[in-house]
Structures are given as C-alpha cells and as structure tokens.
Coordinates of C-alpha atoms in Angstrom, one line a residue:
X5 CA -23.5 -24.1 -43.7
X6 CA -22.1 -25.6 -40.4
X7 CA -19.3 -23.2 -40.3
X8 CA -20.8 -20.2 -38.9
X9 CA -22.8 -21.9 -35.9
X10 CA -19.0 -23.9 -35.1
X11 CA -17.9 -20.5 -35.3
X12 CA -19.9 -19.1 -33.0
X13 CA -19.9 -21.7 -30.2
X14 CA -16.2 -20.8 -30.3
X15 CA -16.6 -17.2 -29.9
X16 CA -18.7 -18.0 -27.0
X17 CA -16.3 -20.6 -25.3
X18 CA -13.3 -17.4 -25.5
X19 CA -15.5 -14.3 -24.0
X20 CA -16.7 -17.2 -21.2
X21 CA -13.0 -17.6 -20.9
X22 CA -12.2 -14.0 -20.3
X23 CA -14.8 -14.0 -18.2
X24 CA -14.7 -16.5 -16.1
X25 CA -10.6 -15.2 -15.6
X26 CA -11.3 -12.0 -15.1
X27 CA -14.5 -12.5 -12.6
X28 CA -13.4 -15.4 -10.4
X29 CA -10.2 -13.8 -9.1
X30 CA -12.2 -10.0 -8.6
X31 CA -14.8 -12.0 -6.6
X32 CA -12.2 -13.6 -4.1
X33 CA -10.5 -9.7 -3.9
X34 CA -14.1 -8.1 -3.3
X35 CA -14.8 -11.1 -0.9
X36 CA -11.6 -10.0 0.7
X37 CA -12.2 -6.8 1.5
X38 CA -15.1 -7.1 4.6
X39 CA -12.7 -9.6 6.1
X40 CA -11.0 -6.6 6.9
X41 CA -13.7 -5.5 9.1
X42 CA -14.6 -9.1 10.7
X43 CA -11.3 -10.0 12.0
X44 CA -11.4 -5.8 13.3
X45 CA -14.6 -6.6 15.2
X46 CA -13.6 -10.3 16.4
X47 CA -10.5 -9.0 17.9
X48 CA -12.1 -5.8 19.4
X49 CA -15.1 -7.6 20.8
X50 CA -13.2 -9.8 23.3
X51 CA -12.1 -6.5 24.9
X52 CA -16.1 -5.0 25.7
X53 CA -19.0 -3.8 24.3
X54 CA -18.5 0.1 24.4
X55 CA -15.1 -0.9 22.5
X56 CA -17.3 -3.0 19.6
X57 CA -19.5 -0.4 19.5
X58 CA -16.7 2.5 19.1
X59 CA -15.5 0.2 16.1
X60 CA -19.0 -0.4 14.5
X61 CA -19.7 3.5 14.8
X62 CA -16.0 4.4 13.3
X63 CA -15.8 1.8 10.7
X64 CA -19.1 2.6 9.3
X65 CA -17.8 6.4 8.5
X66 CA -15.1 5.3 7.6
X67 CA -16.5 2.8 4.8
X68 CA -18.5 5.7 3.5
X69 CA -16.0 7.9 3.3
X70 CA -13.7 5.7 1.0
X71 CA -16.9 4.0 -0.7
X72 CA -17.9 7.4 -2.5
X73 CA -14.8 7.3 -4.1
X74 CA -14.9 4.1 -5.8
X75 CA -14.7 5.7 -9.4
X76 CA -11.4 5.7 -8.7
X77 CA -11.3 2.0 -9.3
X78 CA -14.1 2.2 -11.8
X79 CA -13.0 5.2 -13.9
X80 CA -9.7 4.2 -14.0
X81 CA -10.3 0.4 -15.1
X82 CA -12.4 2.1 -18.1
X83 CA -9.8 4.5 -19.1
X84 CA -6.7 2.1 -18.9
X85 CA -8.8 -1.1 -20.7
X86 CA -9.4 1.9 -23.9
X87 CA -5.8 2.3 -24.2
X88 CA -4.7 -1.4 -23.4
X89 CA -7.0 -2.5 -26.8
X90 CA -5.7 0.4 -28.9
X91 CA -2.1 -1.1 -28.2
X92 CA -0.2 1.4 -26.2
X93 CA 0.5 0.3 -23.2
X94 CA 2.5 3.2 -22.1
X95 CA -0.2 5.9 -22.4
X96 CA -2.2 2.9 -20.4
X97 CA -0.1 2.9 -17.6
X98 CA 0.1 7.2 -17.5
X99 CA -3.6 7.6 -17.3
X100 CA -3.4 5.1 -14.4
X101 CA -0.6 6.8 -12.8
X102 CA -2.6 9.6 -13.2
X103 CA -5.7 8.0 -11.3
X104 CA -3.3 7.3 -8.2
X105 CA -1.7 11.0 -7.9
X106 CA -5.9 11.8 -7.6
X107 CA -6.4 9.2 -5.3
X108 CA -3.3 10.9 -3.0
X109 CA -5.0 14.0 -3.5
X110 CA -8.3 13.1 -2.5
X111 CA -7.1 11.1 0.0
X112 CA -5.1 14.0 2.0
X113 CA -8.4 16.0 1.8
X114 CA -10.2 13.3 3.4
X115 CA -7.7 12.9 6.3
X116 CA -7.8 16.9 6.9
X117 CA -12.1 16.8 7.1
X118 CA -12.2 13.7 9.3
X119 CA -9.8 15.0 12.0
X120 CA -11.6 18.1 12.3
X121 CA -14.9 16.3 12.1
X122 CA -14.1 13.3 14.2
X123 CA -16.2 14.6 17.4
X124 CA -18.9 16.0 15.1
X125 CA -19.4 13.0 13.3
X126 CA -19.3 10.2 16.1
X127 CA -21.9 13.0 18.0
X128 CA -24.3 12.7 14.5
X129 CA -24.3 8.5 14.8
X130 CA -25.5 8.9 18.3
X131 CA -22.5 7.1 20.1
X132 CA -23.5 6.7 23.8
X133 CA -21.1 8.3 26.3
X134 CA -19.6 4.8 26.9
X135 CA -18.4 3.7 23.4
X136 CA -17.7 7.6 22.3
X137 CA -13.8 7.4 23.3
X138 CA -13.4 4.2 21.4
X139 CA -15.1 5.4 18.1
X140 CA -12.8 8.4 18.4
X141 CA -9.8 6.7 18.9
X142 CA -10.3 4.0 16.4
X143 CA -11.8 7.2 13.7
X144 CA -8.5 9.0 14.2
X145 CA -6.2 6.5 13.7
X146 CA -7.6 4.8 10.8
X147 CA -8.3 7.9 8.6
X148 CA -4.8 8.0 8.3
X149 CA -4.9 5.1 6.2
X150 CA -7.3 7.0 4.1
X151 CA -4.9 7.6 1.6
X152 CA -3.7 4.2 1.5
X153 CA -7.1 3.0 1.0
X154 CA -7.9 5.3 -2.3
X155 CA -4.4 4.5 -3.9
X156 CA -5.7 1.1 -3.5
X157 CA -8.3 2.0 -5.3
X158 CA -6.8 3.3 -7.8
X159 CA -4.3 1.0 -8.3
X160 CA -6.9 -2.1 -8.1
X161 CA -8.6 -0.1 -11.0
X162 CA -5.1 0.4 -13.1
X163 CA -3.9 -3.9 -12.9
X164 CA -8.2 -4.5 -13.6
X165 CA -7.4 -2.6 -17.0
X166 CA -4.7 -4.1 -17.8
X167 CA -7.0 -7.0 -18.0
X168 CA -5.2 -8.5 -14.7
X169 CA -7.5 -9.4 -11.6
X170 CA -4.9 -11.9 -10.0
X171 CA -2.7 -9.5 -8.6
X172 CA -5.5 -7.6 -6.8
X173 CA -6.3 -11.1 -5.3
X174 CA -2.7 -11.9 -4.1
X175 CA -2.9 -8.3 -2.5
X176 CA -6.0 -8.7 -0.6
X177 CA -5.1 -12.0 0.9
X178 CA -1.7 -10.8 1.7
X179 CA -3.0 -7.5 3.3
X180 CA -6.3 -9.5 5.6
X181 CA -3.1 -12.0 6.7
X182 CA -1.2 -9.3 7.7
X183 CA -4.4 -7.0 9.4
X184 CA -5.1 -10.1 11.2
X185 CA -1.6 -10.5 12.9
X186 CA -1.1 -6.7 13.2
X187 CA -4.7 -6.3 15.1
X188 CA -4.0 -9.4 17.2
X189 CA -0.4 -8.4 18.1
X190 CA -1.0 -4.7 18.5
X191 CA -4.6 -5.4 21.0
X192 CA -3.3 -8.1 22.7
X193 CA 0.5 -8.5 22.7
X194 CA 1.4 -4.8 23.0
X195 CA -2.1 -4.0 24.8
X196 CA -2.7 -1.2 23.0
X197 CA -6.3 -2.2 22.9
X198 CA -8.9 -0.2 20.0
X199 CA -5.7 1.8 19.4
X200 CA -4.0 -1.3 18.4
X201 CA -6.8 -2.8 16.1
X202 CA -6.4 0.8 14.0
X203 CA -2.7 0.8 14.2
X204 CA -2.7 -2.9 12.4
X205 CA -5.7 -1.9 10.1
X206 CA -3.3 1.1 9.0
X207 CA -0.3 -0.4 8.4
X208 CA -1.4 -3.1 6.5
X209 CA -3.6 -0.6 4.1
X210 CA -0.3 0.9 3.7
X211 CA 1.7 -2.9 3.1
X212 CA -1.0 -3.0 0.2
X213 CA -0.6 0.3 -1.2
X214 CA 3.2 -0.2 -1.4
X215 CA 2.4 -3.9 -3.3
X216 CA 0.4 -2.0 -6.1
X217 CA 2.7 0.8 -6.4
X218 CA 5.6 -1.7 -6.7
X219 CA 3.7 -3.4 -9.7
X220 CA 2.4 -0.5 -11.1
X221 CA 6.4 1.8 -11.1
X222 CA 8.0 -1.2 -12.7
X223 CA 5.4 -1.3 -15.4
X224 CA 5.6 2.4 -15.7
X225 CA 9.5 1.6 -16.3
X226 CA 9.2 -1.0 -18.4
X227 CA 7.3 1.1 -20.8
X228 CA 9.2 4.4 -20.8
X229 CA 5.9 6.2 -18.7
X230 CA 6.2 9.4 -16.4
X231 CA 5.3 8.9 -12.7
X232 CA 5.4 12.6 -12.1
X233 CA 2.2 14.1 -11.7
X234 CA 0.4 15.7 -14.7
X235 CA -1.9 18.6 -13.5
X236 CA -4.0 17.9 -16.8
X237 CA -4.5 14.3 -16.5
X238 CA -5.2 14.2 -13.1
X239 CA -8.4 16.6 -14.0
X240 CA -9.2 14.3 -16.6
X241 CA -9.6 11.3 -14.1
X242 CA -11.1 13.8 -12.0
X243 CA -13.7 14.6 -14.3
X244 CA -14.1 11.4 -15.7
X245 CA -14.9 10.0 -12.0
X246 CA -17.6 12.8 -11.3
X247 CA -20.0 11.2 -13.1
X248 CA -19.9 7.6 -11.5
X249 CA -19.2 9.7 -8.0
X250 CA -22.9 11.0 -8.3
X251 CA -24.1 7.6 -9.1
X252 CA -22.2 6.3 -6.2
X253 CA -23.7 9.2 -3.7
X254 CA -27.6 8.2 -5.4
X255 CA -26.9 4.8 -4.8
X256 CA -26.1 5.3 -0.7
X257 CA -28.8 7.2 -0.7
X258 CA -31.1 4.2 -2.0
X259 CA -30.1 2.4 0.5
X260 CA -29.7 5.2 3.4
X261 CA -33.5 5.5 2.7
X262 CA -34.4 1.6 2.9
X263 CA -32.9 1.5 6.2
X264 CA -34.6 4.9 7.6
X265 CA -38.0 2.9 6.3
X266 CA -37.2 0.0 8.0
X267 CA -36.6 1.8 11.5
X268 CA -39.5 3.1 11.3
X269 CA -41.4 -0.2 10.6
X270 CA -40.0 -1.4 14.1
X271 CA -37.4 -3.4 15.7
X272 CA -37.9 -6.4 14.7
X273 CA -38.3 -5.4 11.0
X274 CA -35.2 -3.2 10.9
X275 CA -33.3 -6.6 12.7
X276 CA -34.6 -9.0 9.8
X277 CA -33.8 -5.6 7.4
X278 CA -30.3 -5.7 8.2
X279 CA -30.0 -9.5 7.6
X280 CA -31.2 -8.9 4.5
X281 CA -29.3 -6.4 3.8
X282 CA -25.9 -8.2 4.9
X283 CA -27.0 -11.2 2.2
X284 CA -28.0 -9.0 -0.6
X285 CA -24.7 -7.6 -0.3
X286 CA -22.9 -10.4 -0.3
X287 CA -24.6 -11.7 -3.4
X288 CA -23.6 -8.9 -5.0
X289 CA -20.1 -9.4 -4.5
X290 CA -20.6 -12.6 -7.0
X291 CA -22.6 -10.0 -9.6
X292 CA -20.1 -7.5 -9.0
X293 CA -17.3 -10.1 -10.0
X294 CA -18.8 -10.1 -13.7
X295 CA -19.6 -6.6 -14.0
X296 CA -15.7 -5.9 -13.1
X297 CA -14.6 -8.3 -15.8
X298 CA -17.2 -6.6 -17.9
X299 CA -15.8 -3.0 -17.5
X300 CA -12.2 -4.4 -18.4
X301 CA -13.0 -6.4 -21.4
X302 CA -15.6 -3.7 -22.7
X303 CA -12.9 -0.9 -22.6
X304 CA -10.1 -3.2 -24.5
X305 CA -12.8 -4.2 -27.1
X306 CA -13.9 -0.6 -28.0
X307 CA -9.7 0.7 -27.3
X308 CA -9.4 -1.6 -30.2
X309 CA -12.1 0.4 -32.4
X310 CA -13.9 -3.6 -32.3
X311 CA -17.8 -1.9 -31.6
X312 CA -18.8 -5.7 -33.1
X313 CA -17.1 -7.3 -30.5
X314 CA -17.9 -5.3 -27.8
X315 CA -21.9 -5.7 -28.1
X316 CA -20.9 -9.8 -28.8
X317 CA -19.4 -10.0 -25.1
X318 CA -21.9 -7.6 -23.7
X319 CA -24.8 -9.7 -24.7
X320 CA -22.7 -13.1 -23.5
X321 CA -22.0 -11.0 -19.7
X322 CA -25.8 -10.6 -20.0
X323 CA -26.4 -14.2 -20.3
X324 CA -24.0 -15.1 -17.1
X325 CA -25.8 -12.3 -15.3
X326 CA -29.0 -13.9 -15.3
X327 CA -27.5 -17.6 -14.8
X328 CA -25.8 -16.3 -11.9
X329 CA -28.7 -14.4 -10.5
X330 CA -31.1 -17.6 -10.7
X331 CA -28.3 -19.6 -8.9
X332 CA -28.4 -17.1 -6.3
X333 CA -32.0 -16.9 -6.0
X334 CA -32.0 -20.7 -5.9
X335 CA -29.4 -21.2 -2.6
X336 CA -31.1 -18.4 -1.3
X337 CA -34.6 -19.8 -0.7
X338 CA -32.9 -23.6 -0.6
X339 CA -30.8 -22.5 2.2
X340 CA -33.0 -20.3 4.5
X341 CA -33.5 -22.7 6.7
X342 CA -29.9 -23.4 7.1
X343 CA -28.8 -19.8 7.8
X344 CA -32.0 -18.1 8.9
X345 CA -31.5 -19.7 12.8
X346 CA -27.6 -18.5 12.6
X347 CA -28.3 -14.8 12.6
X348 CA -31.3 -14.3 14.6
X349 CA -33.7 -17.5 16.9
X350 CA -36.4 -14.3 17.7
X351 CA -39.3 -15.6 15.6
X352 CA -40.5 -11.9 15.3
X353 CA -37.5 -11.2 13.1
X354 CA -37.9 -15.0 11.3
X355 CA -41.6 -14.0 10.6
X356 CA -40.3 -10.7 9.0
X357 CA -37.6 -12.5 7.2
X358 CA -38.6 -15.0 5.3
X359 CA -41.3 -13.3 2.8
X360 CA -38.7 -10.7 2.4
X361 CA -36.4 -13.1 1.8
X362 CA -38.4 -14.4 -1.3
X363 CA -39.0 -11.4 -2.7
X364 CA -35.2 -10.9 -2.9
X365 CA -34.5 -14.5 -4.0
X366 CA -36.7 -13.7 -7.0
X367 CA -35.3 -10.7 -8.0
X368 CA -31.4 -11.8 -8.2
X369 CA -32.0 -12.1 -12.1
X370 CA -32.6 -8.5 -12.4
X371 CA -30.5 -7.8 -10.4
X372 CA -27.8 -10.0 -12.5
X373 CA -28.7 -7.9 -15.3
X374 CA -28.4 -4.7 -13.7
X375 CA -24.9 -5.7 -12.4
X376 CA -23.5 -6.5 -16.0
X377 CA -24.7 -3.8 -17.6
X378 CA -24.0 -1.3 -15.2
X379 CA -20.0 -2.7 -15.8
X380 CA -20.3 -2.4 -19.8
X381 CA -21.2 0.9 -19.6
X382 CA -18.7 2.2 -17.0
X383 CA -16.5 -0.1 -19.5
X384 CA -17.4 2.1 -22.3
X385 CA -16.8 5.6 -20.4
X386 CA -21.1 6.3 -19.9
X387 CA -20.7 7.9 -17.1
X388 CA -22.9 10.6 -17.3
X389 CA -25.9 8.5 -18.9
X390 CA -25.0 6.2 -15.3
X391 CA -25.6 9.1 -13.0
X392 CA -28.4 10.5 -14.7
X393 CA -30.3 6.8 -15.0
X394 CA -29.4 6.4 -11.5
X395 CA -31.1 9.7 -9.9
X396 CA -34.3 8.9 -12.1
X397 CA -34.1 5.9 -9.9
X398 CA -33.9 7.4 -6.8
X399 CA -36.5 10.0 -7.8
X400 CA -39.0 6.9 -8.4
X401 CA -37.7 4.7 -5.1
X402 CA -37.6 7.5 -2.7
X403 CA -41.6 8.3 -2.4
X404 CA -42.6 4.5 -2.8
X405 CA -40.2 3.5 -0.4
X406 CA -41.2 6.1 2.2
X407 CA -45.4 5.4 2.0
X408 CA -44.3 1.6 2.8
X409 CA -45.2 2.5 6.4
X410 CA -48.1 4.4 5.9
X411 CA -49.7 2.1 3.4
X412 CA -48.5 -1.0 5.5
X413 CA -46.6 -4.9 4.1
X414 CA -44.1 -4.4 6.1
X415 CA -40.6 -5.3 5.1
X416 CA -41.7 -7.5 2.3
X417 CA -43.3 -4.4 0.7
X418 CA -39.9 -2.5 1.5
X419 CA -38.0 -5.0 -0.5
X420 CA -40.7 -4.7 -3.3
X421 CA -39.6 -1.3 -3.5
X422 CA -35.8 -2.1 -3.6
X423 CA -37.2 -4.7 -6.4
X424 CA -38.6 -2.0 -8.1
X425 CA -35.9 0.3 -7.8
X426 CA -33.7 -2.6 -9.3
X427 CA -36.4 -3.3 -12.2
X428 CA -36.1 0.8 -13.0
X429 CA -32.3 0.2 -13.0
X430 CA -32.5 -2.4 -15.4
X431 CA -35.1 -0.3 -18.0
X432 CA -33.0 2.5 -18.1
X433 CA -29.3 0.3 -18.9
X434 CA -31.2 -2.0 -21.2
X435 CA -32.5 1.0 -23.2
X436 CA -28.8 2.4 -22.9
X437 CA -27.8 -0.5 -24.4
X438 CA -30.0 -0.8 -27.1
X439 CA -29.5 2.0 -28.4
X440 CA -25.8 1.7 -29.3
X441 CA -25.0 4.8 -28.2
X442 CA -22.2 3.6 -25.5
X443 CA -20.8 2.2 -28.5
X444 CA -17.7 4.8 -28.9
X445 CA -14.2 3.7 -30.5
X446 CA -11.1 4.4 -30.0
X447 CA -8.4 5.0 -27.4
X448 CA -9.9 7.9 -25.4
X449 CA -14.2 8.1 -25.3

C-alpha cells in the first residue's frame, strides 16, 4: 500500500533531474546569447552616438532576420530527441545533419536579400543621415555571419536532442569571450572602428559554428552517418520547420503591435514599454530554459513509443512552470525598487512603470505555463496545431491591443492585453494537451 506513492516520489525526483540538467545549462546558453549584443554596443558607444545608433538600427534587423528562423533549433531538437528514444542514434545524427545543410541553405539566401536590401532597409528604420553609414557598414558585414548564425542554430538544436545542453553552454561562453576580444581588438587596437565590432562579431559566429560542426562530424563518424546532403531530408526539416516558422512570424508580430500601441500612447509610455519589455524577456529566458528541456525529453519519451511517460513529465514541466513563474513574479515586484531607478530617474516613465510592472509580475504563472507547454508540443512534432493556436491569438490580441489608445489605461491596459494574449496562449496548449492528441509514438511523428 506504501509502494506506489514511494514509487512515485521517485519518478518525480528522476524527470526533476532531467530537468533541472537539461534546463539550467540551456538557460546560461540563452543568457549568453544578448551578451553578444552588450559587449557590441559597450565597445561601439565609446566611439559616438551616430556609431551606437548605426549598431542599434543594424543589430535589430539583423536579430530579426536570424530570429524567424529559430525552428531550426526547435524542429531539429524534436526530430533528433524521436530518434534518440527509439535507439538509433545514427538516423539521429542524419536528420540533424540534415537540419544544418538547411540552415546553410537558408543562410546563403539570407546574405544574397540583405546585401541588396541593406540601403532599403536601414532607409525603412528611419536612420538619420548621421548614423546611416554606420548601420550600413555594420549590416554588411555582419550578414555574412548569417550563415554561421543559422548553422548555430541548427546545430544547438541537434546536441539539445541528443539530450545534451552543456556543450551549447561551453560554446556560448567560448564564442562572447572571443566577440569580446575580437570587437575590442578590431575597434580599438586595429582602429577599424564599427567595421571592427562586425569583423569580431563575424568571426567569432564563425569560431562557434566550426565548435558544433566539430562535435556534431565526429558523432556522425562514430556512428557510421552520411554528412552529404540529402535533397529529401533537407525538405523534410524544411517542412517540418514551416509550421513553427509561422508561429515565430505571429509571434513578432504580437509584439511588433505592442510596441506600435505603445508609441502611440506617448514618450514616456513607449520609454517605461521598452523596460518592460527588456525584463519580460529576460524572464523568459528562465521559462524558455524548461520548455527547451521539455522539447528534448518529450521527443526521447515518445521516440521510445513511452506515451505514459511522456504525459508523466509533461504534467511535472507544468508544475516547474508555474513554481518558476511565481518566483519570477515574486523578485519582480520585490525588486522594483532596486532596479526601477537603474533604467530610467524620469518619474513620468516610473509612474507608467510600476502598474504595468504588476500586471506582468502577476501573470509570470501563465506565462510559466504557456512556456512548458509550448516545448512539449514542439517536443512531440505539433507544429501545425502551434501555428494555428498562435494566429487565433494574434487574431484576438491585435484589435484589443490597438483600442488601448482609444479606450484609454495606458500602458497598464497594454500589458492587460499582452496578459490576455498569454491567457489565450495558455487555453489553446492546455486543450492541446488534454486532449492527447500530441501523443504520437514512434521514431518519426
């Protein structure tokens, strides 16, 4: 009689295990990652404003332009995990392989449109005459990383199927060390100024896409798997990534909107907006930790035909979702005072701030949820349920956010919107998940 509760504590203790291995290291590499652009902008900055402003204009295309294409992490980690728990960890390897000759592919395109576009697009941000030479220069230069920066990708989303988040970790360090040496040496010691800061971001994108593709060709060797290019399962990744691609897009364009709102509410509210905006993000990074440990251990479980085991860990990632969102609420609104004076001392902004503030601190538990189960379900290969739940939720956030200004609360209303849009998010996964349907066996969905 006291076996099967014994037995269950311990079946909680492993999947907090697995999680807790998988999500701590994925949070430190997704942590990682906007260094990038802080040590770019601390460096550049010493040199002017018109050069900081080039670099905010250029950097902000160019994180939309790889951020579209994060199903190539995401599709990839789904794909690889399925094959990983049904045991054959060459077939594994050759769908990530696979993965990385796409991400070369779409990286190439990228290049080609942003160096015919480069003009065009700094023109549509409305760079002033001053700081338009700078975004060009560092726009040019960078997008040839481009490629580097989607086999990254790629590759991130390969090792995160193979149930290994460490390596991506030791990457991303190694690569902000080296873009921090490279930018200082290049602006500085060589006085190549913005040219420099690109040069170093490039090259050490590069340094990190040669690390993965080290790991990933002696795995490939070690398991007897082709690293030539296979025109039919490079459509499959394609079409496998299409799905989470029009989530990605509806998703920009949730947040695209909130920002248009918040212009239009005034300076001070679009000031306070992007503060917000800046913390909700890096909050996420924390949810986004479990739902990335939640898309590799979902994949294995149902790779392994284990549907039993699958829901078991998806309903423990749950659990950690909302704990983690109500620790996150909690230093949010314990903290405000702490961090509120850093960004902004204008008590316009402040009296913006803070009700918005709370609304978001209360809705980190949704959030939490929305996080996890958003992972399981790119996990378990859903794409097309994802990108269908997540244009129903634009089509619901786009009008209430836009009559914010008309029918007046300010930001706080704004970010009641966002809460709703995150409240939709969460109806629409929760039913997914209820229904079992996601549930799909085997080695390929």
């Amino acid at each position: 009689m006291h076996q099967a509760p014994a037995t269950s504590k311990a079946v909680r203790r492993q999947h907090d295990r697995e999680i807790v291995s998988l999500a701590v290291p994925a949070f430190g590499a997704l942590v990682a990652e906007p260094l990038f652009l802080m040590v770019d902008s601390a460096i550049v900055g010493h040199l002017g404003t018109p050069q900081l402003a080039g670099l905010a204009i250029a950097s902000a295309l160019l994180s939309t332009a790889v951020s579209v294409f994060v199903f190539l992490a995401y599709a990839t980690t789904a794909a690889v995990a399925r094959r990983v728990g049904a045991g054959d960890l060459k077939a594994a390897i050759r769908q990530g392989v696979d993965g990385i000759w796409l991400a070369l592919l779409l990286g190439a395109a990228v290049v080609a449109v942003t160096l015919s576009t480069a003009p065009w697009l700094v023109d549509i941000f409305g760079a002033s005459d001053t700081a338009t030479p700078y975004a060009l220069t560092y726009l040019r230069i960078s997008s040839l990383g481009i490629p580097a920066m989607l086999v990254v990708l790629a590759a991130t989303g390969v090792l995160r199927g193979l149930q290994d988040t460490r390596t991506p970790l030791y990457v991303a360090i190694a690569g902000f060390a080296a873009n921090a040496v490279l930018n200082f040496g290049l602006v500085y010691g060589a006085g190549l100024g913005i040219a420099g800061s690109a040069w170093g971001t490039v090259i050490a994108q590069f340094g990190m896409a040669a690390a993965y593709l080290f790991v990933v060709v002696r795995g490939a060797r070690r398991h007897g798997a082709s690293l030539r290019p296979d025109p039919a399962g490079i459509r499959a990744s394609a079409q496998a990534g299409a799905p989470l691609l029009i989530r990605t897009l509806s998703l920009r364009a949730v947040l695209m909107i909130a920002t248009a709102v918040a212009a239009r509410l005034g300076d001070a509210d679009v000031a306070a907006h992007q503060i917000i905006l800046s913390l909700w993000s890096l909050m996420a990074f924390a949810l986004d930790a479990i739902a990335i440990a939640g898309q590799a251990i979902i994949g294995r479980y149902l790779g392994a035909d284990d549907a039993d085991g699958a829901r078991q860990v998806c309903r423990r990632m749950v659990q950690w979702g909302v704990a983690s969102g109500v620790v996150l609420g909690v230093l949010l609104i314990v903290t405000r005072p702490l961090f509120v004076p850093l960004f902004t001392d204008d008590p316009a902004v402040q009296d913006a701030l803070l009700p918005a503030l709370l609304v978001v601190a209360l809705s980190q538990p949704i959030s939490g949820v929305v996080f996890v189960l958003d992972g399981v379900l790119m996990g378990a290969g859903d794409g097309p349920y994802l990108a269908w739940a997540m244009l129903l939720t634009l089509a619901v956030f786009a009008p209430v956010a836009l009559l914010v200004p008309t029918l007046g609360g300010g930001l706080t209303a704004l970010w009641g919107a966002m809460t709703l849009m995150m409240l939709v998010r969460m109806a629409t996964l929760w039913f997914r998940e209820r229904s079992g349907r996601w549930l799909v066996t085997g080695a390929t969905r």
